[in-house]
PDB file of N, CA and C in Angstrom:
ATOM      1  N   MET A   1      -3.561 -39.580  43.318  1.00 65.00           N
ATOM      2  CA  MET A   1      -3.791 -38.262  42.767  1.00 65.00           C
ATOM      3  C   MET A   1      -4.991 -38.321  41.826  1.00 65.00           C
ATOM      4  N   ASN A   2      -5.743 -37.282  41.833  1.00 85.00           N
ATOM      5  CA  ASN A   2      -6.933 -37.178  41.005  1.00 85.00           C
ATOM      6  C   ASN A   2      -6.528 -36.626  39.630  1.00 85.00           C
ATOM      7  N   TRP A   3      -6.474 -37.519  38.592  1.00 86.00           N
ATOM      8  CA  TRP A   3      -6.002 -37.117  37.268  1.00 86.00           C
ATOM      9  C   TRP A   3      -6.955 -36.140  36.592  1.00 86.00           C
ATOM     10  N   SER A   4      -8.189 -36.247  36.841  1.00 88.00           N
ATOM     11  CA  SER A   4      -9.161 -35.336  36.244  1.00 88.00           C
ATOM     12  C   SER A   4      -8.922 -33.903  36.711  1.00 88.00           C
ATOM     13  N   LYS A   5      -8.669 -33.759  38.000  1.00 89.00           N
ATOM     14  CA  LYS A   5      -8.406 -32.430  38.551  1.00 89.00           C
ATOM     15  C   LYS A   5      -7.062 -31.886  38.052  1.00 89.00           C
ATOM     16  N   ALA A   6      -6.056 -32.772  37.963  1.00 90.00           N
ATOM     17  CA  ALA A   6      -4.737 -32.355  37.479  1.00 90.00           C
ATOM     18  C   ALA A   6      -4.816 -31.900  36.018  1.00 90.00           C
ATOM     19  N   LYS A   7      -5.560 -32.639  35.175  1.00 92.00           N
ATOM     20  CA  LYS A   7      -5.706 -32.240  33.774  1.00 92.00           C
ATOM     21  C   LYS A   7      -6.400 -30.888  33.660  1.00 92.00           C
ATOM     22  N   THR A   8      -7.413 -30.670  34.452  1.00 92.00           N
ATOM     23  CA  THR A   8      -8.135 -29.402  34.425  1.00 92.00           C
ATOM     24  C   THR A   8      -7.224 -28.249  34.818  1.00 92.00           C
ATOM     25  N   ILE A   9      -6.418 -28.447  35.859  1.00 92.00           N
ATOM     26  CA  ILE A   9      -5.483 -27.403  36.300  1.00 92.00           C
ATOM     27  C   ILE A   9      -4.449 -27.120  35.221  1.00 92.00           C
ATOM     28  N   LEU A  10      -3.889 -28.165  34.602  1.00 93.00           N
ATOM     29  CA  LEU A  10      -2.890 -27.964  33.542  1.00 93.00           C
ATOM     30  C   LEU A  10      -3.501 -27.243  32.331  1.00 93.00           C
ATOM     31  N   ILE A  11      -4.700 -27.599  31.957  1.00 94.00           N
ATOM     32  CA  ILE A  11      -5.354 -26.923  30.826  1.00 94.00           C
ATOM     33  C   ILE A  11      -5.544 -25.447  31.129  1.00 94.00           C
ATOM     34  N   ILE A  12      -5.980 -25.122  32.326  1.00 94.00           N
ATOM     35  CA  ILE A  12      -6.184 -23.723  32.707  1.00 94.00           C
ATOM     36  C   ILE A  12      -4.859 -22.969  32.731  1.00 94.00           C
ATOM     37  N   VAL A  13      -3.795 -23.586  33.278  1.00 93.00           N
ATOM     38  CA  VAL A  13      -2.478 -22.935  33.334  1.00 93.00           C
ATOM     39  C   VAL A  13      -1.951 -22.676  31.925  1.00 93.00           C
ATOM     40  N   PHE A  14      -2.042 -23.669  31.035  1.00 94.00           N
ATOM     41  CA  PHE A  14      -1.552 -23.471  29.670  1.00 94.00           C
ATOM     42  C   PHE A  14      -2.401 -22.455  28.903  1.00 94.00           C
ATOM     43  N   LEU A  15      -3.686 -22.429  29.161  1.00 94.00           N
ATOM     44  CA  LEU A  15      -4.546 -21.438  28.525  1.00 94.00           C
ATOM     45  C   LEU A  15      -4.168 -20.024  28.964  1.00 94.00           C
ATOM     46  N   ILE A  16      -3.917 -19.837  30.243  1.00 94.00           N
ATOM     47  CA  ILE A  16      -3.481 -18.526  30.748  1.00 94.00           C
ATOM     48  C   ILE A  16      -2.132 -18.150  30.150  1.00 94.00           C
ATOM     49  N   ALA A  17      -1.205 -19.114  30.065  1.00 93.00           N
ATOM     50  CA  ALA A  17       0.110 -18.839  29.467  1.00 93.00           C
ATOM     51  C   ALA A  17      -0.032 -18.457  27.993  1.00 93.00           C
ATOM     52  N   ASP A  18      -0.901 -19.145  27.259  1.00 92.00           N
ATOM     53  CA  ASP A  18      -1.120 -18.818  25.846  1.00 92.00           C
ATOM     54  C   ASP A  18      -1.696 -17.417  25.674  1.00 92.00           C
ATOM     55  N   ILE A  19      -2.655 -17.067  26.504  1.00 91.00           N
ATOM     56  CA  ILE A  19      -3.250 -15.729  26.425  1.00 91.00           C
ATOM     57  C   ILE A  19      -2.207 -14.662  26.734  1.00 91.00           C
ATOM     58  N   PHE A  20      -1.387 -14.891  27.745  1.00 89.00           N
ATOM     59  CA  PHE A  20      -0.330 -13.943  28.098  1.00 89.00           C
ATOM     60  C   PHE A  20       0.658 -13.778  26.947  1.00 89.00           C
ATOM     61  N   LEU A  21       1.120 -14.879  26.372  1.00 87.00           N
ATOM     62  CA  LEU A  21       2.077 -14.806  25.261  1.00 87.00           C
ATOM     63  C   LEU A  21       1.460 -14.133  24.036  1.00 87.00           C
ATOM     64  N   PHE A  22       0.201 -14.389  23.774  1.00 85.00           N
ATOM     65  CA  PHE A  22      -0.468 -13.749  22.649  1.00 85.00           C
ATOM     66  C   PHE A  22      -0.456 -12.230  22.798  1.00 85.00           C
ATOM     67  N   TYR A  23      -0.832 -11.737  23.966  1.00 81.00           N
ATOM     68  CA  TYR A  23      -0.875 -10.288  24.187  1.00 81.00           C
ATOM     69  C   TYR A  23       0.511  -9.664  24.242  1.00 81.00           C
ATOM     70  N   GLU A  24       1.517 -10.431  24.589  1.00 80.00           N
ATOM     71  CA  GLU A  24       2.884  -9.906  24.621  1.00 80.00           C
ATOM     72  C   GLU A  24       3.525  -9.879  23.236  1.00 80.00           C
ATOM     73  N   LEU A  25       3.270 -10.882  22.425  1.00 76.00           N
ATOM     74  CA  LEU A  25       3.982 -11.022  21.154  1.00 76.00           C
ATOM     75  C   LEU A  25       3.209 -10.504  19.944  1.00 76.00           C
ATOM     76  N   TYR A  26       1.910 -10.605  19.932  1.00 74.00           N
ATOM     77  CA  TYR A  26       1.133 -10.253  18.748  1.00 74.00           C
ATOM     78  C   TYR A  26       1.204  -8.775  18.372  1.00 74.00           C
ATOM     79  N   PRO A  27       1.067  -7.799  19.293  1.00 67.00           N
ATOM     80  CA  PRO A  27       1.143  -6.388  18.883  1.00 67.00           C
ATOM     81  C   PRO A  27       2.489  -6.015  18.262  1.00 67.00           C
ATOM     82  N   SER A  28       3.581  -6.550  18.763  1.00 63.00           N
ATOM     83  CA  SER A  28       4.882  -6.219  18.178  1.00 63.00           C
ATOM     84  C   SER A  28       5.027  -6.836  16.794  1.00 63.00           C
ATOM     85  N   ALA A  29       4.421  -7.995  16.568  1.00 58.00           N
ATOM     86  CA  ALA A  29       4.468  -8.608  15.240  1.00 58.00           C
ATOM     87  C   ALA A  29       3.702  -7.768  14.230  1.00 58.00           C
ATOM     88  N   ILE A  30       2.583  -7.207  14.631  1.00 59.00           N
ATOM     89  CA  ILE A  30       1.804  -6.345  13.732  1.00 59.00           C
ATOM     90  C   ILE A  30       2.578  -5.073  13.414  1.00 59.00           C
ATOM     91  N   GLN A  31       3.198  -4.463  14.421  1.00 58.00           N
ATOM     92  CA  GLN A  31       3.950  -3.227  14.192  1.00 58.00           C
ATOM     93  C   GLN A  31       5.140  -3.468  13.282  1.00 58.00           C
ATOM     94  N   SER A  32       5.869  -4.560  13.478  1.00 60.00           N
ATOM     95  CA  SER A  32       7.033  -4.813  12.636  1.00 60.00           C
ATOM     96  C   SER A  32       6.613  -5.165  11.215  1.00 60.00           C
ATOM     97  N   ARG A  33       5.461  -5.797  11.048  1.00 62.00           N
ATOM     98  CA  ARG A  33       4.998  -6.143   9.711  1.00 62.00           C
ATOM     99  C   ARG A  33       4.561  -4.906   8.942  1.00 62.00           C
ATOM    100  N   ASN A  34       4.037  -3.901   9.635  1.00 59.00           N
ATOM    101  CA  ASN A  34       3.544  -2.696   8.980  1.00 59.00           C
ATOM    102  C   ASN A  34       4.571  -1.575   8.932  1.00 59.00           C
ATOM    103  N   ALA A  35       5.736  -1.760   9.537  1.00 65.00           N
ATOM    104  CA  ALA A  35       6.770  -0.730   9.515  1.00 65.00           C
ATOM    105  C   ALA A  35       7.423  -0.700   8.133  1.00 65.00           C
ATOM    106  N   ILE A  36       7.741   0.490   7.683  1.00 73.00           N
ATOM    107  CA  ILE A  36       8.338   0.666   6.360  1.00 73.00           C
ATOM    108  C   ILE A  36       9.697   1.324   6.538  1.00 73.00           C
ATOM    109  N   ASP A  37      10.736   0.693   6.001  1.00 75.00           N
ATOM    110  CA  ASP A  37      12.059   1.292   6.098  1.00 75.00           C
ATOM    111  C   ASP A  37      12.380   2.050   4.807  1.00 75.00           C
ATOM    112  N   ASP A  38      13.421   2.888   4.871  1.00 79.00           N
ATOM    113  CA  ASP A  38      13.778   3.742   3.731  1.00 79.00           C
ATOM    114  C   ASP A  38      14.161   2.927   2.501  1.00 79.00           C
ATOM    115  N   GLU A  39      14.806   1.782   2.713  1.00 83.00           N
ATOM    116  CA  GLU A  39      15.226   0.955   1.588  1.00 83.00           C
ATOM    117  C   GLU A  39      14.016   0.425   0.806  1.00 83.00           C
ATOM    118  N   LYS A  40      12.992   0.005   1.529  1.00 82.00           N
ATOM    119  CA  LYS A  40      11.787  -0.502   0.870  1.00 82.00           C
ATOM    120  C   LYS A  40      11.054   0.617   0.130  1.00 82.00           C
ATOM    121  N   VAL A  41      11.000   1.803   0.731  1.00 82.00           N
ATOM    122  CA  VAL A  41      10.363   2.946   0.078  1.00 82.00           C
ATOM    123  C   VAL A  41      11.093   3.273  -1.218  1.00 82.00           C
ATOM    124  N   GLN A  42      12.420   3.302  -1.166  1.00 86.00           N
ATOM    125  CA  GLN A  42      13.218   3.611  -2.352  1.00 86.00           C
ATOM    126  C   GLN A  42      13.009   2.557  -3.441  1.00 86.00           C
ATOM    127  N   GLU A  43      12.938   1.295  -3.041  1.00 88.00           N
ATOM    128  CA  GLU A  43      12.725   0.211  -3.994  1.00 88.00           C
ATOM    129  C   GLU A  43      11.368   0.343  -4.692  1.00 88.00           C
ATOM    130  N   VAL A  44      10.332   0.658  -3.935  1.00 86.00           N
ATOM    131  CA  VAL A  44       8.995   0.817  -4.513  1.00 86.00           C
ATOM    132  C   VAL A  44       8.942   2.047  -5.416  1.00 86.00           C
ATOM    133  N   MET A  45       9.569   3.152  -4.993  1.00 87.00           N
ATOM    134  CA  MET A  45       9.585   4.372  -5.813  1.00 87.00           C
ATOM    135  C   MET A  45      10.309   4.118  -7.139  1.00 87.00           C
ATOM    136  N   GLU A  46      11.402   3.367  -7.089  1.00 90.00           N
ATOM    137  CA  GLU A  46      12.145   3.052  -8.309  1.00 90.00           C
ATOM    138  C   GLU A  46      11.303   2.169  -9.236  1.00 90.00           C
ATOM    139  N   TYR A  47      10.629   1.178  -8.669  1.00 90.00           N
ATOM    140  CA  TYR A  47       9.772   0.297  -9.467  1.00 90.00           C
ATOM    141  C   TYR A  47       8.645   1.092 -10.131  1.00 90.00           C
ATOM    142  N   LEU A  48       7.989   1.942  -9.353  1.00 88.00           N
ATOM    143  CA  LEU A  48       6.907   2.752  -9.914  1.00 88.00           C
ATOM    144  C   LEU A  48       7.429   3.708 -10.979  1.00 88.00           C
ATOM    145  N   GLY A  49       8.621   4.289 -10.752  1.00 88.00           N
ATOM    146  CA  GLY A  49       9.216   5.179 -11.741  1.00 88.00           C
ATOM    147  C   GLY A  49       9.486   4.466 -13.051  1.00 88.00           C
ATOM    148  N   ASN A  50       9.935   3.210 -12.972  1.00 89.00           N
ATOM    149  CA  ASN A  50      10.172   2.423 -14.183  1.00 89.00           C
ATOM    150  C   ASN A  50       8.876   2.137 -14.932  1.00 89.00           C
ATOM    151  N   LYS A  51       7.764   2.103 -14.215  1.00 85.00           N
ATOM    152  CA  LYS A  51       6.458   1.867 -14.837  1.00 85.00           C
ATOM    153  C   LYS A  51       5.780   3.162 -15.272  1.00 85.00           C
ATOM    154  N   GLY A  52       6.426   4.314 -15.034  1.00 86.00           N
ATOM    155  CA  GLY A  52       5.855   5.589 -15.440  1.00 86.00           C
ATOM    156  C   GLY A  52       4.952   6.220 -14.405  1.00 86.00           C
ATOM    157  N   VAL A  53       5.021   5.744 -13.152  1.00 85.00           N
ATOM    158  CA  VAL A  53       4.209   6.303 -12.071  1.00 85.00           C
ATOM    159  C   VAL A  53       5.142   7.056 -11.139  1.00 85.00           C
ATOM    160  N   PHE A  54       4.883   8.335 -10.930  1.00 84.00           N
ATOM    161  CA  PHE A  54       5.748   9.156 -10.093  1.00 84.00           C
ATOM    162  C   PHE A  54       4.978   9.626  -8.870  1.00 84.00           C
ATOM    163  N   VAL A  55       5.581   9.462  -7.698  1.00 84.00           N
ATOM    164  CA  VAL A  55       4.950   9.818  -6.429  1.00 84.00           C
ATOM    165  C   VAL A  55       5.608  11.087  -5.919  1.00 84.00           C
ATOM    166  N   ASN A  56       4.802  12.113  -5.692  1.00 84.00           N
ATOM    167  CA  ASN A  56       5.318  13.391  -5.228  1.00 84.00           C
ATOM    168  C   ASN A  56       4.682  13.727  -3.880  1.00 84.00           C
ATOM    169  N   CYS A  57       5.012  12.936  -2.856  1.00 83.00           N
ATOM    170  CA  CYS A  57       4.494  13.170  -1.510  1.00 83.00           C
ATOM    171  C   CYS A  57       5.396  12.453  -0.511  1.00 83.00           C
ATOM    172  N   THR A  58       5.172  12.697   0.757  1.00 81.00           N
ATOM    173  CA  THR A  58       5.941  11.992   1.783  1.00 81.00           C
ATOM    174  C   THR A  58       5.264  10.659   2.083  1.00 81.00           C
ATOM    175  N   ILE A  59       6.072   9.646   2.319  1.00 79.00           N
ATOM    176  CA  ILE A  59       5.573   8.310   2.609  1.00 79.00           C
ATOM    177  C   ILE A  59       5.632   8.096   4.120  1.00 79.00           C
ATOM    178  N   PRO A  60       4.518   7.767   4.771  1.00 76.00           N
ATOM    179  CA  PRO A  60       4.552   7.537   6.221  1.00 76.00           C
ATOM    180  C   PRO A  60       5.363   6.287   6.552  1.00 76.00           C
ATOM    181  N   LYS A  61       6.001   6.291   7.712  1.00 73.00           N
ATOM    182  CA  LYS A  61       6.855   5.171   8.113  1.00 73.00           C
ATOM    183  C   LYS A  61       6.073   4.010   8.712  1.00 73.00           C
ATOM    184  N   ALA A  62       4.893   4.238   9.209  1.00 68.00           N
ATOM    185  CA  ALA A  62       4.081   3.158   9.776  1.00 68.00           C
ATOM    186  C   ALA A  62       2.638   3.347   9.329  1.00 68.00           C
ATOM    187  N   SER A  63       1.944   2.252   9.196  1.00 67.00           N
ATOM    188  CA  SER A  63       0.550   2.338   8.779  1.00 67.00           C
ATOM    189  C   SER A  63      -0.228   1.166   9.354  1.00 67.00           C
ATOM    190  N   ARG A  64      -1.516   1.308   9.321  1.00 68.00           N
ATOM    191  CA  ARG A  64      -2.386   0.216   9.736  1.00 68.00           C
ATOM    192  C   ARG A  64      -2.633  -0.692   8.542  1.00 68.00           C
ATOM    193  N   PRO A  65      -2.928  -1.952   8.777  1.00 68.00           N
ATOM    194  CA  PRO A  65      -3.195  -2.864   7.653  1.00 68.00           C
ATOM    195  C   PRO A  65      -4.384  -2.382   6.828  1.00 68.00           C
ATOM    196  N   LYS A  66      -4.250  -2.512   5.536  1.00 73.00           N
ATOM    197  CA  LYS A  66      -5.308  -2.096   4.620  1.00 73.00           C
ATOM    198  C   LYS A  66      -5.609  -3.227   3.647  1.00 73.00           C
ATOM    199  N   LYS A  67      -6.764  -3.160   3.052  1.00 82.00           N
ATOM    200  CA  LYS A  67      -7.129  -4.146   2.050  1.00 82.00           C
ATOM    201  C   LYS A  67      -6.265  -3.929   0.812  1.00 82.00           C
ATOM    202  N   PRO A  68      -5.999  -4.982   0.047  1.00 84.00           N
ATOM    203  CA  PRO A  68      -5.217  -4.818  -1.183  1.00 84.00           C
ATOM    204  C   PRO A  68      -5.925  -3.896  -2.175  1.00 84.00           C
ATOM    205  N   LEU A  69      -5.138  -3.145  -2.901  1.00 82.00           N
ATOM    206  CA  LEU A  69      -5.658  -2.230  -3.907  1.00 82.00           C
ATOM    207  C   LEU A  69      -5.569  -2.913  -5.264  1.00 82.00           C
ATOM    208  N   SER A  70      -6.676  -2.996  -5.949  1.00 86.00           N
ATOM    209  CA  SER A  70      -6.654  -3.574  -7.289  1.00 86.00           C
ATOM    210  C   SER A  70      -6.824  -2.447  -8.303  1.00 86.00           C
ATOM    211  N   VAL A  71      -6.021  -2.496  -9.338  1.00 83.00           N
ATOM    212  CA  VAL A  71      -6.004  -1.440 -10.351  1.00 83.00           C
ATOM    213  C   VAL A  71      -6.271  -2.067 -11.711  1.00 83.00           C
ATOM    214  N   LYS A  72      -7.107  -1.418 -12.484  1.00 84.00           N
ATOM    215  CA  LYS A  72      -7.359  -1.846 -13.852  1.00 84.00           C
ATOM    216  C   LYS A  72      -7.037  -0.677 -14.773  1.00 84.00           C
ATOM    217  N   TYR A  73      -6.364  -0.972 -15.856  1.00 78.00           N
ATOM    218  CA  TYR A  73      -6.032   0.056 -16.828  1.00 78.00           C
ATOM    219  C   TYR A  73      -7.217   0.288 -17.757  1.00 78.00           C
ATOM    220  N   LYS A  74      -7.394   1.531 -18.125  1.00 76.00           N
ATOM    221  CA  LYS A  74      -8.437   1.867 -19.084  1.00 76.00           C
ATOM    222  C   LYS A  74      -7.788   2.706 -20.176  1.00 76.00           C
ATOM    223  N   SER A  75      -7.945   2.284 -21.381  1.00 76.00           N
ATOM    224  CA  SER A  75      -7.387   3.018 -22.513  1.00 76.00           C
ATOM    225  C   SER A  75      -8.447   3.949 -23.089  1.00 76.00           C
ATOM    226  N   PHE A  76      -8.025   5.157 -23.411  1.00 74.00           N
ATOM    227  CA  PHE A  76      -8.911   6.102 -24.080  1.00 74.00           C
ATOM    228  C   PHE A  76      -8.057   6.989 -24.966  1.00 74.00           C
ATOM    229  N   ASP A  77      -8.686   7.584 -25.959  1.00 75.00           N
ATOM    230  CA  ASP A  77      -7.929   8.392 -26.909  1.00 75.00           C
ATOM    231  C   ASP A  77      -7.640   9.784 -26.339  1.00 75.00           C
ATOM    232  N   SER A  78      -6.701  10.470 -26.966  1.00 74.00           N
ATOM    233  CA  SER A  78      -6.238  11.775 -26.481  1.00 74.00           C
ATOM    234  C   SER A  78      -7.346  12.819 -26.499  1.00 74.00           C
ATOM    235  N   GLN A  79      -8.184  12.796 -27.506  1.00 76.00           N
ATOM    236  CA  GLN A  79      -9.260  13.786 -27.604  1.00 76.00           C
ATOM    237  C   GLN A  79     -10.250  13.641 -26.445  1.00 76.00           C
ATOM    238  N   PHE A  80     -10.585  12.411 -26.086  1.00 78.00           N
ATOM    239  CA  PHE A  80     -11.476  12.164 -24.952  1.00 78.00           C
ATOM    240  C   PHE A  80     -10.851  12.699 -23.663  1.00 78.00           C
ATOM    241  N   ALA A  81      -9.553  12.458 -23.467  1.00 74.00           N
ATOM    242  CA  ALA A  81      -8.864  12.935 -22.260  1.00 74.00           C
ATOM    243  C   ALA A  81      -8.845  14.454 -22.209  1.00 74.00           C
ATOM    244  N   LEU A  82      -8.602  15.091 -23.342  1.00 74.00           N
ATOM    245  CA  LEU A  82      -8.594  16.556 -23.379  1.00 74.00           C
ATOM    246  C   LEU A  82      -9.953  17.124 -22.988  1.00 74.00           C
ATOM    247  N   GLU A  83     -11.019  16.517 -23.482  1.00 74.00           N
ATOM    248  CA  GLU A  83     -12.362  17.020 -23.189  1.00 74.00           C
ATOM    249  C   GLU A  83     -12.775  16.778 -21.737  1.00 74.00           C
ATOM    250  N   LYS A  84     -12.424  15.632 -21.182  1.00 75.00           N
ATOM    251  CA  LYS A  84     -12.913  15.249 -19.860  1.00 75.00           C
ATOM    252  C   LYS A  84     -12.068  15.797 -18.706  1.00 75.00           C
ATOM    253  N   PHE A  85     -10.748  15.899 -18.893  1.00 75.00           N
ATOM    254  CA  PHE A  85      -9.873  16.216 -17.763  1.00 75.00           C
ATOM    255  C   PHE A  85      -9.294  17.628 -17.779  1.00 75.00           C
ATOM    256  N   PHE A  86      -9.219  18.250 -18.926  1.00 73.00           N
ATOM    257  CA  PHE A  86      -8.556  19.544 -19.022  1.00 73.00           C
ATOM    258  C   PHE A  86      -9.555  20.623 -19.426  1.00 73.00           C
ATOM    259  N   GLN A  87      -9.502  21.755 -18.718  1.00 74.00           N
ATOM    260  CA  GLN A  87     -10.446  22.834 -18.983  1.00 74.00           C
ATOM    261  C   GLN A  87      -9.876  23.870 -19.948  1.00 74.00           C
ATOM    262  N   ASN A  88      -8.564  24.103 -19.899  1.00 71.00           N
ATOM    263  CA  ASN A  88      -7.944  25.122 -20.733  1.00 71.00           C
ATOM    264  C   ASN A  88      -6.959  24.454 -21.693  1.00 71.00           C
ATOM    265  N   PRO A  89      -7.351  24.184 -22.925  1.00 69.00           N
ATOM    266  CA  PRO A  89      -6.484  23.439 -23.844  1.00 69.00           C
ATOM    267  C   PRO A  89      -5.226  24.188 -24.294  1.00 69.00           C
ATOM    268  N   GLN A  90      -5.116  25.484 -24.019  1.00 71.00           N
ATOM    269  CA  GLN A  90      -3.937  26.233 -24.454  1.00 71.00           C
ATOM    270  C   GLN A  90      -2.703  25.906 -23.606  1.00 71.00           C
ATOM    271  N   ASP A  91      -2.875  25.549 -22.345  1.00 75.00           N
ATOM    272  CA  ASP A  91      -1.748  25.324 -21.437  1.00 75.00           C
ATOM    273  C   ASP A  91      -1.344  23.858 -21.333  1.00 75.00           C
ATOM    274  N   ILE A  92      -1.720  23.056 -22.288  1.00 76.00           N
ATOM    275  CA  ILE A  92      -1.478  21.615 -22.222  1.00 76.00           C
ATOM    276  C   ILE A  92      -0.271  21.252 -23.075  1.00 76.00           C
ATOM    277  N   SER A  93       0.562  20.344 -22.548  1.00 78.00           N
ATOM    278  CA  SER A  93       1.649  19.789 -23.356  1.00 78.00           C
ATOM    279  C   SER A  93       1.380  18.298 -23.563  1.00 78.00           C
ATOM    280  N   ILE A  94       1.590  17.844 -24.783  1.00 78.00           N
ATOM    281  CA  ILE A  94       1.343  16.450 -25.150  1.00 78.00           C
ATOM    282  C   ILE A  94       2.659  15.841 -25.605  1.00 78.00           C
ATOM    283  N   HIS A  95       3.027  14.709 -24.988  1.00 77.00           N
ATOM    284  CA  HIS A  95       4.254  13.981 -25.327  1.00 77.00           C
ATOM    285  C   HIS A  95       3.856  12.607 -25.850  1.00 77.00           C
ATOM    286  N   GLN A  96       4.251  12.319 -27.080  1.00 79.00           N
ATOM    287  CA  GLN A  96       3.899  11.051 -27.718  1.00 79.00           C
ATOM    288  C   GLN A  96       5.097  10.107 -27.650  1.00 79.00           C
ATOM    289  N   TYR A  97       4.889   8.891 -27.141  1.00 80.00           N
ATOM    290  CA  TYR A  97       5.912   7.847 -27.074  1.00 80.00           C
ATOM    291  C   TYR A  97       5.398   6.624 -27.824  1.00 80.00           C
ATOM    292  N   GLU A  98       6.239   5.593 -27.925  1.00 78.00           N
ATOM    293  CA  GLU A  98       5.837   4.389 -28.653  1.00 78.00           C
ATOM    294  C   GLU A  98       4.615   3.720 -28.035  1.00 78.00           C
ATOM    295  N   ASP A  99       4.633   3.580 -26.710  1.00 76.00           N
ATOM    296  CA  ASP A  99       3.583   2.815 -26.050  1.00 76.00           C
ATOM    297  C   ASP A  99       2.610   3.659 -25.233  1.00 76.00           C
ATOM    298  N   LYS A 100       2.818   4.979 -25.187  1.00 76.00           N
ATOM    299  CA  LYS A 100       1.935   5.808 -24.370  1.00 76.00           C
ATOM    300  C   LYS A 100       1.949   7.252 -24.849  1.00 76.00           C
ATOM    301  N   THR A 101       0.938   7.974 -24.440  1.00 76.00           N
ATOM    302  CA  THR A 101       0.835   9.406 -24.681  1.00 76.00           C
ATOM    303  C   THR A 101       0.673  10.082 -23.333  1.00 76.00           C
ATOM    304  N   ILE A 102       1.467  11.114 -23.076  1.00 77.00           N
ATOM    305  CA  ILE A 102       1.379  11.841 -21.812  1.00 77.00           C
ATOM    306  C   ILE A 102       0.809  13.223 -22.100  1.00 77.00           C
ATOM    307  N   ILE A 103      -0.274  13.546 -21.411  1.00 76.00           N
ATOM    308  CA  ILE A 103      -0.915  14.852 -21.527  1.00 76.00           C
ATOM    309  C   ILE A 103      -0.832  15.494 -20.157  1.00 76.00           C
ATOM    310  N   GLU A 104      -0.321  16.730 -20.095  1.00 78.00           N
ATOM    311  CA  GLU A 104      -0.173  17.357 -18.780  1.00 78.00           C
ATOM    312  C   GLU A 104      -0.350  18.864 -18.858  1.00 78.00           C
ATOM    313  N   ASP A 105      -0.767  19.413 -17.730  1.00 74.00           N
ATOM    314  CA  ASP A 105      -0.743  20.851 -17.513  1.00 74.00           C
ATOM    315  C   ASP A 105      -0.189  21.072 -16.112  1.00 74.00           C
ATOM    316  N   GLU A 106      -0.435  22.220 -15.511  1.00 70.00           N
ATOM    317  CA  GLU A 106       0.143  22.517 -14.199  1.00 70.00           C
ATOM    318  C   GLU A 106      -0.445  21.659 -13.086  1.00 70.00           C
ATOM    319  N   GLU A 107      -1.652  21.141 -13.260  1.00 70.00           N
ATOM    320  CA  GLU A 107      -2.328  20.405 -12.191  1.00 70.00           C
ATOM    321  C   GLU A 107      -2.523  18.922 -12.471  1.00 70.00           C
ATOM    322  N   ILE A 108      -2.668  18.539 -13.720  1.00 72.00           N
ATOM    323  CA  ILE A 108      -3.029  17.157 -14.063  1.00 72.00           C
ATOM    324  C   ILE A 108      -1.950  16.546 -14.943  1.00 72.00           C
ATOM    325  N   TYR A 109      -1.658  15.266 -14.680  1.00 68.00           N
ATOM    326  CA  TYR A 109      -0.670  14.511 -15.448  1.00 68.00           C
ATOM    327  C   TYR A 109      -1.304  13.177 -15.830  1.00 68.00           C
ATOM    328  N   LEU A 110      -1.587  12.980 -17.126  1.00 64.00           N
ATOM    329  CA  LEU A 110      -2.171  11.715 -17.602  1.00 64.00           C
ATOM    330  C   LEU A 110      -1.214  11.029 -18.540  1.00 64.00           C
TER     331      LEU A 110
END
């Protein structure tokens, strides 16, 4: 038997099998990794609520992979926020807490 020919045939067969398995298994792995169940949504909403972040929208059940989001906090005083973000100072409510100040009107919540 010609071992060189046998090795070439086996390499080609295994390569075809690998390509077939990749196309069969990889798309389902991506979909299951990006699927979001109700329990996970509730857990994230609770965590964000504990941090003072409230989400008022519907959460999609599936999504495409996205780059990580990096967030940096910026501190500024209440007067600066009033001048930059709010146009009508009469309709604003200000809530002072130990570690934060919340300024809000009908459209904006800081």
